[in-house]
Amino acid sequence: MDIAIIGAGMAGLTCGQRLSSSGHSVRLFDKGRGPGGRMSARHTQVAGDTLHFDHGAQYFTARDERFVRRTQEWEADGIIARWPEAGNDVWVGTPAMNAPVKAMAAEADVTFGLRIESIRKVGTGWKLLGEGAPAEIFDAVISAVPAEQVAPLLGSQAPEIASLADATVSDPCWTLMLAFDERPDLPETIRNAGPIGWAARNTSKPGRGDTECWVVQGSAEWSREHLEDDAAAVEALLLDQLRNQANGTLPPVRHASAHRWRYAMCGDAGEGAIWSAHTGLGACGDWLHGPRVENAFLSGWKLAQMMIDND
C-alpha cells in the first residue's frame, strides 16, 4: 500500500519503519520544523556559549522486550545513554533527547514543516488537505498526532476514532529553561514539590556541555491554572518556586525562557492502536497506550503489526 502517516514522532516513525520493512510505501508528514515532538530539545546561544535544554520529555525507561531491544540498538549507535542521576533504568538521548527520533527520521521519507489539516475520500483512497499537501492519493492514512489534534484531522471520516480522542484529555505543562553563572545548591532532580512537578540539572545528562543549565516543569494542576499567563509571568513564578527549593538563594541567572506545552502528558484510551482495513484509516500514539515514550513506541509497533497481519 501507499501509506501516509501524519505525525513524525516516536509512534509515527516506529509504525512507518515497520511498514516500510514489510514492503509498503510510507510517507510521513509533520507540522514541526524538525524531529522531536514532545522529545524536543532546544539550543540557545548566550555570550558565545551554547546552552542545552531538554524542554519536553526528560528521560525514558525500557521494560517491554521489544523496546529493550530497540534501546540496545540505540545505545550501540551512541544515540542514547544512561542517566544514573535520575534512576537506575533511565535513558536519555545524546546529545539531546530528540536523538533517537532524529535518527529514525533520517532513515524515513519525512516532510517537516507541513501541516495536514484534514483528509478527503477520493475513489478508494485518501487525499491529504492543507497548504502544500501532496497531490497523490494514498491507500491508507494513519494519525500519529496528539489526541487533541485527531478530530480536526480525521473529522467525519472516522467518527469513532475522533470521539475516543476527544474523550482522552492531556495535561498541559509550562517548562522553564534556566542557565546560571554557577551551580545552585539543589539536588540533581526535584519531583512533585508543590507547583514544581519536575526540575532537573540538564547539565548532568551525558553530552550536554558544562554550562549550568536547568529545566523546571510546572505540575499539571499548576500549569492548567496558569495556562494562559504570558511567558514572562510564568518565568518569574517558576523561578521563585525553584528559589524556595534552594532555601531562598540562587546564583545569578544568565538565561531564562518559558515554553508552554498545551498537550504535555497524555491520557490513556486503553486501545494500544486502531486500524480499520475497511476504511484504510488508523491511529497510533501514546494517548492510545499511556503517557510514556515506550508506550508511544509500542503503539506504533502494534498498529504496524495489525496492518501487516491484515495483508
PDB file of C-alpha atoms in Angstrom:
ATOM      1  CA  MET A   1       0.000   0.000   0.000  1.00  0.00           C
ATOM      2  CA  ASP A   2       0.853   3.658  -0.347  1.00  0.00           C
ATOM      3  CA  ILE A   3       0.529   4.929   3.226  1.00  0.00           C
ATOM      4  CA  ALA A   4       0.542   8.453   4.655  1.00  0.00           C
ATOM      5  CA  ILE A   5       1.381   8.913   8.336  1.00  0.00           C
ATOM      6  CA  ILE A   6       0.511  12.269   9.868  1.00  0.00           C
ATOM      7  CA  GLY A   7       2.889  12.926  12.734  1.00  0.00           C
ATOM      8  CA  ALA A   8       6.574  12.003  12.801  1.00  0.00           C
ATOM      9  CA  GLY A   9       7.130  11.446  16.498  1.00  0.00           C
ATOM     10  CA  MET A  10       8.092   8.181  18.174  1.00  0.00           C
ATOM     11  CA  ALA A  11       4.796   6.410  17.361  1.00  0.00           C
ATOM     12  CA  GLY A  12       4.542   7.513  13.737  1.00  0.00           C
ATOM     13  CA  LEU A  13       8.176   6.788  12.942  1.00  0.00           C
ATOM     14  CA  THR A  14       8.073   3.377  14.617  1.00  0.00           C
ATOM     15  CA  CYS A  15       4.950   2.442  12.689  1.00  0.00           C
ATOM     16  CA  GLY A  16       6.381   3.742   9.428  1.00  0.00           C
ATOM     17  CA  GLN A  17       9.658   1.928   9.903  1.00  0.00           C
ATOM     18  CA  ARG A  18       7.964  -1.440  10.396  1.00  0.00           C
ATOM     19  CA  LEU A  19       5.590  -0.915   7.478  1.00  0.00           C
ATOM     20  CA  SER A  20       8.442   0.105   5.168  1.00  0.00           C
ATOM     21  CA  SER A  21      10.370  -3.002   6.200  1.00  0.00           C
ATOM     22  CA  SER A  22       7.324  -5.053   5.181  1.00  0.00           C
ATOM     23  CA  GLY A  23       7.319  -3.636   1.666  1.00  0.00           C
ATOM     24  CA  HIS A  24       4.822  -0.803   1.946  1.00  0.00           C
ATOM     25  CA  SER A  25       5.480   2.686   0.577  1.00  0.00           C
ATOM     26  CA  VAL A  26       5.322   5.118   3.502  1.00  0.00           C
ATOM     27  CA  ARG A  27       5.478   8.908   3.634  1.00  0.00           C
ATOM     28  CA  LEU A  28       5.337  10.876   6.875  1.00  0.00           C
ATOM     29  CA  PHE A  29       4.228  14.477   7.338  1.00  0.00           C
ATOM     30  CA  ASP A  30       4.779  16.643  10.393  1.00  0.00           C
ATOM     31  CA  LYS A  31       3.933  20.271  11.082  1.00  0.00           C
ATOM     32  CA  GLY A  32       7.041  20.716  13.248  1.00  0.00           C
ATOM     33  CA  ARG A  33      10.249  22.223  11.945  1.00  0.00           C
ATOM     34  CA  GLY A  34      12.197  19.077  12.743  1.00  0.00           C
ATOM     35  CA  PRO A  35      12.122  15.753  14.580  1.00  0.00           C
ATOM     36  CA  GLY A  36      11.327  15.558  18.259  1.00  0.00           C
ATOM     37  CA  GLY A  37       7.727  16.344  19.119  1.00  0.00           C
ATOM     38  CA  ARG A  38       7.433  16.028  22.882  1.00  0.00           C
ATOM     39  CA  MET A  39      11.022  14.717  22.881  1.00  0.00           C
ATOM     40  CA  SER A  40      12.233  18.046  21.525  1.00  0.00           C
ATOM     41  CA  ALA A  41      15.360  19.808  22.673  1.00  0.00           C
ATOM     42  CA  ARG A  42      16.371  23.443  22.458  1.00  0.00           C
ATOM     43  CA  HIS A  43      19.781  25.026  21.926  1.00  0.00           C
ATOM     44  CA  THR A  44      20.332  28.705  22.694  1.00  0.00           C
ATOM     45  CA  GLN A  45      23.406  30.870  22.156  1.00  0.00           C
ATOM     46  CA  VAL A  46      24.260  33.193  25.066  1.00  0.00           C
ATOM     47  CA  ALA A  47      27.506  35.195  25.067  1.00  0.00           C
ATOM     48  CA  GLY A  48      29.229  32.641  22.859  1.00  0.00           C
ATOM     49  CA  ASP A  49      28.082  29.596  24.859  1.00  0.00           C
ATOM     50  CA  THR A  50      25.609  27.014  23.583  1.00  0.00           C
ATOM     51  CA  LEU A  51      23.003  26.219  26.197  1.00  0.00           C
ATOM     52  CA  HIS A  52      21.313  22.812  26.018  1.00  0.00           C
ATOM     53  CA  PHE A  53      17.782  22.145  27.288  1.00  0.00           C
ATOM     54  CA  ASP A  54      15.585  19.066  27.049  1.00  0.00           C
ATOM     55  CA  HIS A  55      12.385  21.041  27.456  1.00  0.00           C
ATOM     56  CA  GLY A  56       9.942  18.210  26.706  1.00  0.00           C
ATOM     57  CA  ALA A  57      10.249  14.600  27.836  1.00  0.00           C
ATOM     58  CA  GLN A  58      13.073  14.377  30.352  1.00  0.00           C
ATOM     59  CA  TYR A  59      14.003  10.708  30.010  1.00  0.00           C
ATOM     60  CA  PHE A  60      12.552   7.318  29.196  1.00  0.00           C
ATOM     61  CA  THR A  61      12.632   3.783  30.579  1.00  0.00           C
ATOM     62  CA  ALA A  62      12.544   0.429  28.786  1.00  0.00           C
ATOM     63  CA  ARG A  63      10.588  -2.569  30.111  1.00  0.00           C
ATOM     64  CA  ASP A  64       8.889  -4.330  27.212  1.00  0.00           C
ATOM     65  CA  GLU A  65      11.330  -6.670  25.473  1.00  0.00           C
ATOM     66  CA  ARG A  66      10.667  -5.072  22.069  1.00  0.00           C
ATOM     67  CA  PHE A  67      11.590  -1.635  23.338  1.00  0.00           C
ATOM     68  CA  VAL A  68      14.520  -3.045  25.312  1.00  0.00           C
ATOM     69  CA  ARG A  69      15.932  -4.422  22.057  1.00  0.00           C
ATOM     70  CA  ARG A  70      15.443  -1.020  20.423  1.00  0.00           C
ATOM     71  CA  THR A  71      17.246   0.788  23.236  1.00  0.00           C
ATOM     72  CA  GLN A  72      20.120  -1.668  22.953  1.00  0.00           C
ATOM     73  CA  GLU A  73      20.425  -0.762  19.259  1.00  0.00           C
ATOM     74  CA  TRP A  74      20.329   2.955  20.050  1.00  0.00           C
ATOM     75  CA  GLU A  75      22.934   2.540  22.766  1.00  0.00           C
ATOM     76  CA  ALA A  76      25.220   0.652  20.377  1.00  0.00           C
ATOM     77  CA  ASP A  77      24.820   3.503  17.878  1.00  0.00           C
ATOM     78  CA  GLY A  78      25.740   6.071  20.552  1.00  0.00           C
ATOM     79  CA  ILE A  79      22.459   7.987  20.391  1.00  0.00           C
ATOM     80  CA  ILE A  80      21.262   7.218  23.929  1.00  0.00           C
ATOM     81  CA  ALA A  81      22.984   6.841  27.283  1.00  0.00           C
ATOM     82  CA  ARG A  82      22.033   6.098  30.851  1.00  0.00           C
ATOM     83  CA  TRP A  83      21.332   8.980  33.232  1.00  0.00           C
ATOM     84  CA  PRO A  84      22.089   7.466  36.656  1.00  0.00           C
ATOM     85  CA  GLU A  85      21.382  10.728  38.495  1.00  0.00           C
ATOM     86  CA  ALA A  86      17.669  10.170  37.790  1.00  0.00           C
ATOM     87  CA  GLY A  87      17.474   6.412  38.354  1.00  0.00           C
ATOM     88  CA  ASN A  88      18.890   3.001  37.512  1.00  0.00           C
ATOM     89  CA  ASP A  89      16.666   2.373  34.489  1.00  0.00           C
ATOM     90  CA  VAL A  90      16.724   5.850  32.993  1.00  0.00           C
ATOM     91  CA  TRP A  91      17.812   6.661  29.452  1.00  0.00           C
ATOM     92  CA  VAL A  92      18.290   9.942  27.611  1.00  0.00           C
ATOM     93  CA  GLY A  93      19.075  10.769  24.018  1.00  0.00           C
ATOM     94  CA  THR A  94      22.581  12.077  23.323  1.00  0.00           C
ATOM     95  CA  PRO A  95      23.485  14.807  22.742  1.00  0.00           C
ATOM     96  CA  ALA A  96      19.785  15.706  23.178  1.00  0.00           C
ATOM     97  CA  MET A  97      16.518  13.917  23.924  1.00  0.00           C
ATOM     98  CA  ASN A  98      15.436  14.025  20.293  1.00  0.00           C
ATOM     99  CA  ALA A  99      18.441  11.944  19.131  1.00  0.00           C
ATOM    100  CA  PRO A 100      16.503   8.649  18.709  1.00  0.00           C
ATOM    101  CA  VAL A 101      13.659  10.344  16.831  1.00  0.00           C
ATOM    102  CA  LYS A 102      16.164  12.275  14.714  1.00  0.00           C
ATOM    103  CA  ALA A 103      17.966   9.068  13.770  1.00  0.00           C
ATOM    104  CA  MET A 104      14.699   7.340  12.848  1.00  0.00           C
ATOM    105  CA  ALA A 105      13.553  10.321  10.771  1.00  0.00           C
ATOM    106  CA  ALA A 106      16.843  10.309   8.848  1.00  0.00           C
ATOM    107  CA  GLU A 107      16.004   6.821   7.579  1.00  0.00           C
ATOM    108  CA  ALA A 108      12.415   7.661   6.618  1.00  0.00           C
ATOM    109  CA  ASP A 109      10.635   9.729   3.965  1.00  0.00           C
ATOM    110  CA  VAL A 110       9.543  12.629   6.176  1.00  0.00           C
ATOM    111  CA  THR A 111       8.327  16.075   5.192  1.00  0.00           C
ATOM    112  CA  PHE A 112       8.614  18.547   8.089  1.00  0.00           C
ATOM    113  CA  GLY A 113       7.025  21.957   8.272  1.00  0.00           C
ATOM    114  CA  LEU A 114       3.840  20.804   6.535  1.00  0.00           C
ATOM    115  CA  ARG A 115       0.506  20.965   8.346  1.00  0.00           C
ATOM    116  CA  ILE A 116      -2.070  18.473   7.098  1.00  0.00           C
ATOM    117  CA  GLU A 117      -5.442  19.958   8.034  1.00  0.00           C
ATOM    118  CA  SER A 118      -7.784  17.101   7.121  1.00  0.00           C
ATOM    119  CA  ILE A 119      -8.361  14.257   4.666  1.00  0.00           C
ATOM    120  CA  ARG A 120     -10.889  13.572   1.911  1.00  0.00           C
ATOM    121  CA  LYS A 121     -12.069  10.336   0.329  1.00  0.00           C
ATOM    122  CA  VAL A 122     -11.179  10.091  -3.373  1.00  0.00           C
ATOM    123  CA  GLY A 123     -12.314   6.889  -5.035  1.00  0.00           C
ATOM    124  CA  THR A 124     -10.911   4.042  -2.988  1.00  0.00           C
ATOM    125  CA  GLY A 125      -8.151   6.162  -1.483  1.00  0.00           C
ATOM    126  CA  TRP A 126      -7.459   9.287   0.547  1.00  0.00           C
ATOM    127  CA  LYS A 127      -6.233  12.765  -0.297  1.00  0.00           C
ATOM    128  CA  LEU A 128      -4.447  14.928   2.262  1.00  0.00           C
ATOM    129  CA  LEU A 129      -5.668  18.511   2.572  1.00  0.00           C
ATOM    130  CA  GLY A 130      -3.587  21.513   3.584  1.00  0.00           C
ATOM    131  CA  GLU A 131      -1.362  24.141   2.026  1.00  0.00           C
ATOM    132  CA  GLY A 132       1.477  22.339   0.280  1.00  0.00           C
ATOM    133  CA  ALA A 133      -0.092  18.878   0.711  1.00  0.00           C
ATOM    134  CA  PRO A 134       0.962  16.292  -1.884  1.00  0.00           C
ATOM    135  CA  ALA A 135      -1.308  15.628  -4.854  1.00  0.00           C
ATOM    136  CA  GLU A 136      -1.047  11.849  -4.655  1.00  0.00           C
ATOM    137  CA  ILE A 137      -3.830   9.596  -3.401  1.00  0.00           C
ATOM    138  CA  PHE A 138      -2.949   7.229  -0.551  1.00  0.00           C
ATOM    139  CA  ASP A 139      -4.392   3.790   0.115  1.00  0.00           C
ATOM    140  CA  ALA A 140      -4.265   4.367   3.866  1.00  0.00           C
ATOM    141  CA  VAL A 141      -3.846   7.260   6.288  1.00  0.00           C
ATOM    142  CA  ILE A 142      -2.559   6.938   9.842  1.00  0.00           C
ATOM    143  CA  SER A 143      -2.990   9.573  12.521  1.00  0.00           C
ATOM    144  CA  ALA A 144       0.034   9.741  14.828  1.00  0.00           C
ATOM    145  CA  VAL A 145      -0.710  13.119  16.421  1.00  0.00           C
ATOM    146  CA  PRO A 146      -1.782  14.086  19.973  1.00  0.00           C
ATOM    147  CA  ALA A 147      -5.369  13.242  20.897  1.00  0.00           C
ATOM    148  CA  GLU A 148      -6.497  16.863  20.702  1.00  0.00           C
ATOM    149  CA  GLN A 149      -5.452  17.051  17.035  1.00  0.00           C
ATOM    150  CA  VAL A 150      -7.131  13.835  15.894  1.00  0.00           C
ATOM    151  CA  ALA A 151     -10.714  15.096  15.442  1.00  0.00           C
ATOM    152  CA  PRO A 152      -9.782  18.057  13.194  1.00  0.00           C
ATOM    153  CA  LEU A 153      -7.611  15.727  11.111  1.00  0.00           C
ATOM    154  CA  LEU A 154      -9.945  12.767  10.689  1.00  0.00           C
ATOM    155  CA  GLY A 155     -13.229  14.596  11.300  1.00  0.00           C
ATOM    156  CA  SER A 156     -16.328  12.848   9.973  1.00  0.00           C
ATOM    157  CA  GLN A 157     -14.206  10.291   8.112  1.00  0.00           C
ATOM    158  CA  ALA A 158     -13.512   8.320  11.303  1.00  0.00           C
ATOM    159  CA  PRO A 159     -16.003   9.489  13.975  1.00  0.00           C
ATOM    160  CA  GLU A 160     -15.251   6.584  16.314  1.00  0.00           C
ATOM    161  CA  ILE A 161     -11.551   7.473  16.459  1.00  0.00           C
ATOM    162  CA  ALA A 162     -12.332  11.195  16.789  1.00  0.00           C
ATOM    163  CA  SER A 163     -14.758  10.577  19.665  1.00  0.00           C
ATOM    164  CA  LEU A 164     -12.279   8.398  21.514  1.00  0.00           C
ATOM    165  CA  ALA A 165      -9.573  11.031  21.074  1.00  0.00           C
ATOM    166  CA  ASP A 166     -11.866  13.820  22.297  1.00  0.00           C
ATOM    167  CA  ALA A 167     -12.532  11.816  25.465  1.00  0.00           C
ATOM    168  CA  THR A 168      -8.804  11.336  26.139  1.00  0.00           C
ATOM    169  CA  VAL A 169      -7.625  14.577  27.700  1.00  0.00           C
ATOM    170  CA  SER A 170      -3.977  15.630  28.012  1.00  0.00           C
ATOM    171  CA  ASP A 171      -2.441  17.626  30.847  1.00  0.00           C
ATOM    172  CA  PRO A 172      -0.606  20.855  29.986  1.00  0.00           C
ATOM    173  CA  CYS A 173       2.853  21.830  31.205  1.00  0.00           C
ATOM    174  CA  TRP A 174       4.766  25.077  31.458  1.00  0.00           C
ATOM    175  CA  THR A 175       8.517  24.485  31.155  1.00  0.00           C
ATOM    176  CA  LEU A 176      11.137  26.964  32.316  1.00  0.00           C
ATOM    177  CA  MET A 177      14.660  26.789  30.897  1.00  0.00           C
ATOM    178  CA  LEU A 178      17.322  28.386  33.080  1.00  0.00           C
ATOM    179  CA  ALA A 179      21.071  28.926  32.934  1.00  0.00           C
ATOM    180  CA  PHE A 180      23.068  30.089  35.965  1.00  0.00           C
ATOM    181  CA  ASP A 181      26.540  31.538  36.450  1.00  0.00           C
ATOM    182  CA  GLU A 182      27.315  28.703  38.853  1.00  0.00           C
ATOM    183  CA  ARG A 183      25.702  25.581  40.258  1.00  0.00           C
ATOM    184  CA  PRO A 184      22.725  26.157  42.576  1.00  0.00           C
ATOM    185  CA  ASP A 185      22.547  24.438  45.946  1.00  0.00           C
ATOM    186  CA  LEU A 186      19.979  21.922  44.734  1.00  0.00           C
ATOM    187  CA  PRO A 187      19.777  18.150  44.161  1.00  0.00           C
ATOM    188  CA  GLU A 188      20.190  16.854  40.616  1.00  0.00           C
ATOM    189  CA  THR A 189      16.427  16.267  40.321  1.00  0.00           C
ATOM    190  CA  ILE A 190      13.347  17.537  42.154  1.00  0.00           C
ATOM    191  CA  ARG A 191       9.977  15.795  41.929  1.00  0.00           C
ATOM    192  CA  ASN A 192       6.499  16.862  42.999  1.00  0.00           C
ATOM    193  CA  ALA A 193       7.461  19.896  45.085  1.00  0.00           C
ATOM    194  CA  GLY A 194       4.252  21.928  45.132  1.00  0.00           C
ATOM    195  CA  PRO A 195       3.875  23.843  41.852  1.00  0.00           C
ATOM    196  CA  ILE A 196       7.038  22.155  40.557  1.00  0.00           C
ATOM    197  CA  GLY A 197       6.223  18.790  39.038  1.00  0.00           C
ATOM    198  CA  TRP A 198       9.819  18.194  37.966  1.00  0.00           C
ATOM    199  CA  ALA A 199      13.107  20.069  37.964  1.00  0.00           C
ATOM    200  CA  ALA A 200      16.451  18.751  36.787  1.00  0.00           C
ATOM    201  CA  ARG A 201      20.020  19.778  36.228  1.00  0.00           C
ATOM    202  CA  ASN A 202      20.146  19.303  32.457  1.00  0.00           C
ATOM    203  CA  THR A 203      23.938  19.607  32.583  1.00  0.00           C
ATOM    204  CA  SER A 204      24.156  16.302  34.476  1.00  0.00           C
ATOM    205  CA  LYS A 205      22.908  14.423  31.404  1.00  0.00           C
ATOM    206  CA  PRO A 206      25.585  12.955  29.100  1.00  0.00           C
ATOM    207  CA  GLY A 207      26.791  15.230  26.307  1.00  0.00           C
ATOM    208  CA  ARG A 208      25.080  18.429  27.463  1.00  0.00           C
ATOM    209  CA  GLY A 209      28.145  20.616  27.946  1.00  0.00           C
ATOM    210  CA  ASP A 210      29.440  22.371  31.043  1.00  0.00           C
ATOM    211  CA  THR A 211      27.184  25.434  31.345  1.00  0.00           C
ATOM    212  CA  GLU A 212      24.885  25.201  34.352  1.00  0.00           C
ATOM    213  CA  CYS A 213      21.501  24.579  32.682  1.00  0.00           C
ATOM    214  CA  TRP A 214      18.274  23.593  34.426  1.00  0.00           C
ATOM    215  CA  VAL A 215      14.773  22.614  33.328  1.00  0.00           C
ATOM    216  CA  VAL A 216      11.831  23.327  35.626  1.00  0.00           C
ATOM    217  CA  GLN A 217       8.399  21.960  34.742  1.00  0.00           C
ATOM    218  CA  GLY A 218       5.211  23.058  36.445  1.00  0.00           C
ATOM    219  CA  SER A 219       2.849  20.426  37.774  1.00  0.00           C
ATOM    220  CA  ALA A 220      -0.198  19.618  35.659  1.00  0.00           C
ATOM    221  CA  GLU A 221      -2.523  21.370  38.105  1.00  0.00           C
ATOM    222  CA  TRP A 222      -0.348  24.482  38.354  1.00  0.00           C
ATOM    223  CA  SER A 223       0.227  24.611  34.587  1.00  0.00           C
ATOM    224  CA  ARG A 224      -3.502  24.359  33.915  1.00  0.00           C
ATOM    225  CA  GLU A 225      -4.191  27.178  36.375  1.00  0.00           C
ATOM    226  CA  HIS A 226      -1.603  29.403  34.638  1.00  0.00           C
ATOM    227  CA  LEU A 227      -2.084  28.102  31.105  1.00  0.00           C
ATOM    228  CA  GLU A 228      -2.983  31.462  29.571  1.00  0.00           C
ATOM    229  CA  ASP A 229      -0.438  33.523  31.533  1.00  0.00           C
ATOM    230  CA  ASP A 230       2.245  35.201  29.459  1.00  0.00           C
ATOM    231  CA  ALA A 231       5.685  33.634  29.368  1.00  0.00           C
ATOM    232  CA  ALA A 232       7.376  36.383  31.399  1.00  0.00           C
ATOM    233  CA  ALA A 233       4.957  35.905  34.291  1.00  0.00           C
ATOM    234  CA  VAL A 234       5.473  32.145  34.244  1.00  0.00           C
ATOM    235  CA  GLU A 235       9.251  32.583  34.214  1.00  0.00           C
ATOM    236  CA  ALA A 236       9.084  34.713  37.366  1.00  0.00           C
ATOM    237  CA  LEU A 237       6.691  32.383  39.183  1.00  0.00           C
ATOM    238  CA  LEU A 238       8.589  29.164  38.484  1.00  0.00           C
ATOM    239  CA  LEU A 239      11.925  30.816  39.251  1.00  0.00           C
ATOM    240  CA  ASP A 240      10.550  31.813  42.655  1.00  0.00           C
ATOM    241  CA  GLN A 241       9.437  28.238  43.258  1.00  0.00           C
ATOM    242  CA  LEU A 242      12.907  26.925  42.418  1.00  0.00           C
ATOM    243  CA  ARG A 243      14.425  29.571  44.694  1.00  0.00           C
ATOM    244  CA  ASN A 244      12.264  28.237  47.513  1.00  0.00           C
ATOM    245  CA  GLN A 245      13.762  24.792  46.948  1.00  0.00           C
ATOM    246  CA  ALA A 246      17.234  26.363  47.295  1.00  0.00           C
ATOM    247  CA  ASN A 247      16.381  27.927  50.689  1.00  0.00           C
ATOM    248  CA  GLY A 248      15.810  31.341  49.153  1.00  0.00           C
ATOM    249  CA  THR A 249      19.093  31.761  47.252  1.00  0.00           C
ATOM    250  CA  LEU A 250      20.025  31.102  43.615  1.00  0.00           C
ATOM    251  CA  PRO A 251      23.098  32.160  41.606  1.00  0.00           C
ATOM    252  CA  PRO A 252      22.722  34.953  39.030  1.00  0.00           C
ATOM    253  CA  VAL A 253      20.559  33.900  36.095  1.00  0.00           C
ATOM    254  CA  ARG A 254      22.253  34.026  32.680  1.00  0.00           C
ATOM    255  CA  HIS A 255      19.241  32.959  30.673  1.00  0.00           C
ATOM    256  CA  ALA A 256      15.547  32.278  31.256  1.00  0.00           C
ATOM    257  CA  SER A 257      12.792  31.319  28.829  1.00  0.00           C
ATOM    258  CA  ALA A 258       9.473  29.516  29.160  1.00  0.00           C
ATOM    259  CA  HIS A 259       7.699  27.133  26.795  1.00  0.00           C
ATOM    260  CA  ARG A 260       4.051  26.149  27.051  1.00  0.00           C
ATOM    261  CA  TRP A 261       3.091  22.586  26.211  1.00  0.00           C
ATOM    262  CA  ARG A 262      -0.686  22.530  25.848  1.00  0.00           C
ATOM    263  CA  TYR A 263      -0.634  18.760  25.368  1.00  0.00           C
ATOM    264  CA  ALA A 264       2.224  17.528  27.514  1.00  0.00           C
ATOM    265  CA  MET A 265       1.081  14.452  29.430  1.00  0.00           C
ATOM    266  CA  CYS A 266      -1.493  12.452  27.504  1.00  0.00           C
ATOM    267  CA  GLY A 267      -4.327  10.362  28.828  1.00  0.00           C
ATOM    268  CA  ASP A 268      -4.718   6.650  28.076  1.00  0.00           C
ATOM    269  CA  ALA A 269      -7.579   5.458  25.890  1.00  0.00           C
ATOM    270  CA  GLY A 270      -6.519   1.860  26.524  1.00  0.00           C
ATOM    271  CA  GLU A 271      -6.690   0.728  22.894  1.00  0.00           C
ATOM    272  CA  GLY A 272      -2.995   0.446  22.070  1.00  0.00           C
ATOM    273  CA  ALA A 273      -3.678   1.262  18.411  1.00  0.00           C
ATOM    274  CA  ILE A 274      -6.619   1.397  15.997  1.00  0.00           C
ATOM    275  CA  TRP A 275      -6.823   0.071  12.448  1.00  0.00           C
ATOM    276  CA  SER A 276      -9.739  -0.321  10.046  1.00  0.00           C
ATOM    277  CA  ALA A 277      -8.891  -2.332   6.950  1.00  0.00           C
ATOM    278  CA  HIS A 278     -12.309  -1.440   5.578  1.00  0.00           C
ATOM    279  CA  THR A 279     -11.691   2.321   5.574  1.00  0.00           C
ATOM    280  CA  GLY A 280      -7.902   2.327   5.369  1.00  0.00           C
ATOM    281  CA  LEU A 281      -7.677   4.601   8.417  1.00  0.00           C
ATOM    282  CA  GLY A 282      -5.781   4.048  11.640  1.00  0.00           C
ATOM    283  CA  ALA A 283      -4.330   5.782  14.671  1.00  0.00           C
ATOM    284  CA  CYS A 284      -1.364   5.306  16.963  1.00  0.00           C
ATOM    285  CA  GLY A 285       0.261   7.372  19.679  1.00  0.00           C
ATOM    286  CA  ASP A 286       0.868   7.460  23.396  1.00  0.00           C
ATOM    287  CA  TRP A 287      -2.695   8.649  24.025  1.00  0.00           C
ATOM    288  CA  LEU A 288      -3.844   5.176  22.979  1.00  0.00           C
ATOM    289  CA  HIS A 289      -1.379   3.335  25.199  1.00  0.00           C
ATOM    290  CA  GLY A 290      -0.205   5.576  28.052  1.00  0.00           C
ATOM    291  CA  PRO A 291       1.992   8.625  28.726  1.00  0.00           C
ATOM    292  CA  ARG A 292       5.489   7.224  28.259  1.00  0.00           C
ATOM    293  CA  VAL A 293       7.979   7.249  25.395  1.00  0.00           C
ATOM    294  CA  GLU A 294       7.966   3.454  25.475  1.00  0.00           C
ATOM    295  CA  ASN A 295       4.189   3.409  25.086  1.00  0.00           C
ATOM    296  CA  ALA A 296       4.369   5.630  22.003  1.00  0.00           C
ATOM    297  CA  PHE A 297       6.844   3.151  20.510  1.00  0.00           C
ATOM    298  CA  LEU A 298       4.619   0.190  21.392  1.00  0.00           C
ATOM    299  CA  SER A 299       1.539   1.864  19.922  1.00  0.00           C
ATOM    300  CA  GLY A 300       3.307   2.427  16.604  1.00  0.00           C
ATOM    301  CA  TRP A 301       4.614  -1.134  16.696  1.00  0.00           C
ATOM    302  CA  LYS A 302       1.145  -2.540  17.389  1.00  0.00           C
ATOM    303  CA  LEU A 303      -0.542  -0.608  14.588  1.00  0.00           C
ATOM    304  CA  ALA A 304       2.065  -1.738  12.066  1.00  0.00           C
ATOM    305  CA  GLN A 305       1.605  -5.331  13.181  1.00  0.00           C
ATOM    306  CA  MET A 306      -2.177  -5.032  12.834  1.00  0.00           C
ATOM    307  CA  MET A 307      -1.742  -3.798   9.265  1.00  0.00           C
ATOM    308  CA  ILE A 308       0.866  -6.421   8.395  1.00  0.00           C
ATOM    309  CA  ASP A 309      -1.336  -9.206   9.761  1.00  0.00           C
ATOM    310  CA  ASN A 310      -4.162  -7.920   7.578  1.00  0.00           C
ATOM    311  CA  ASP A 311      -2.119  -8.043   4.356  1.00  0.00           C
TER     312      ASP A 311
END
